Every structure is written in structure tokens, then in C-alpha cells.
């Protein structure tokens, strides 16, 4: 399930996407996959939805018409995030995906059309979660969670998988950028809050400040985390 300010998108085991209004009424439905949907992501404008599937397909669809562009991969894809840091997703359609191949793949349209894949990371097990918050991307594999500065092409931080927690194929890691500088990590029965901070210029040959992430809160739960979402609380009388 992915949530936009105006609607929700639900992916199902049949490979279908259901676009629902906030009350749950179905606005439209289309089926871009032949097997179960494993990840859904919506761009900031609400014009496009990205989805991935156990059948190895990654599809970026128009939320109005359902028309989409498809990429095929040899192994199941488990996670997807539409990278919309500049607010111009429609022109290049940058997408980050990961799956059983153990690679984090960045895909975007070139100058002459067609999508070009770039492997940003590989070799540490299946990539089970991907989340993008402005110029920062985060992903989870069997080792832990990595945060990457895509604007300057460098690593920001690494957060280890909780000690003695079950592997990601049993309890999938959940990632949420609650703000451009705050990452919430839910893994099995623990929730961590990481805040991205700056170390300054980073030297005369660097481009922009050096970023790092500090884990500022840890919550142990008596349940397993199945999803994360922001919530705006409303005060009484206001």
C-alpha cells in the first residue's frame, strides 16, 4: 500500500493495482503484473505510480489512464521507490529498485529515450526495502540499512540489522522518510529514528557538506512492525 494526499494505491497478490479515494471507494483498477505486487511507490505529483512484482517486472504507470512502461529483470523484485527530489519525475522517471538479485538498481530515462540501469550496490543479500527522501536514498538488505546521498554520489551512513533479529526474508524491514532529514526504520520488533546531520564543508575538493546519520531514538515493541506511515495528530478544539 502507498499513500498520496489525494488517494491510496493498493497492490494485490493477483498483480493488480487498485486506486482508492480516502474513504476506500475504488476509483480505477489496472493489472500491470502477472504475479503478486511486492512494492508500490507514488511520485509527489500523484501522476505516476511505480510497482514491482514477483514476476520480475517493474512498471511505472499513469494513475489516470493506467498506461505504463515496463522493465523486466531475471529475478523477483521486492522493493521500489520513485526518486522525485527535483519535482520533475515525468521527464526522466528515476526509479530505485531492489530484489532477490541482491542489487540496488537505479534506472532513469536517457536523452534519447529508453531506460538505463546503474547498479549502486550489490553483494550483501536481497534488497528488501527502498525509500527515497529528497536527495537521500535508503535501502535494507541482510546486513542492515544503508543511507546514500544521490546528489553527491556518496555514502551517508550504515545502521546494522538489530542483533539476533530474524533475517529480512522472514520479517521485512520497513523504511520511512518522515522528513527529508529523518528516517524511521522498523525491523521485526524494533523501531529506530535516524536524523541526518552535517559535518560541514568536508574539504576544499568536496561538493557540499558531509552528511552523516545519528540514531536518536530506539523503541522496542511487543509486536512485529508490518508497516510505517506518518500521522498528523489533531488537537482538541483546533
Coordinates of C-alpha atoms in Angstrom, one line a residue, residues 25 41-42 52 83 115 171 178 205:
X25 CA -14.0 3.8 -2.8
X41 CA 5.5 4.0 -4.7
X42 CA 3.8 7.2 -5.9
X52 CA 7.2 -4.2 -8.7
X83 CA 13.0 9.3 -6.9
X115 CA 15.8 3.5 -19.5
X171 CA 10.4 -10.1 8.8
X178 CA 9.2 11.2 7.9
X205 CA 37.6 19.3 -3.1

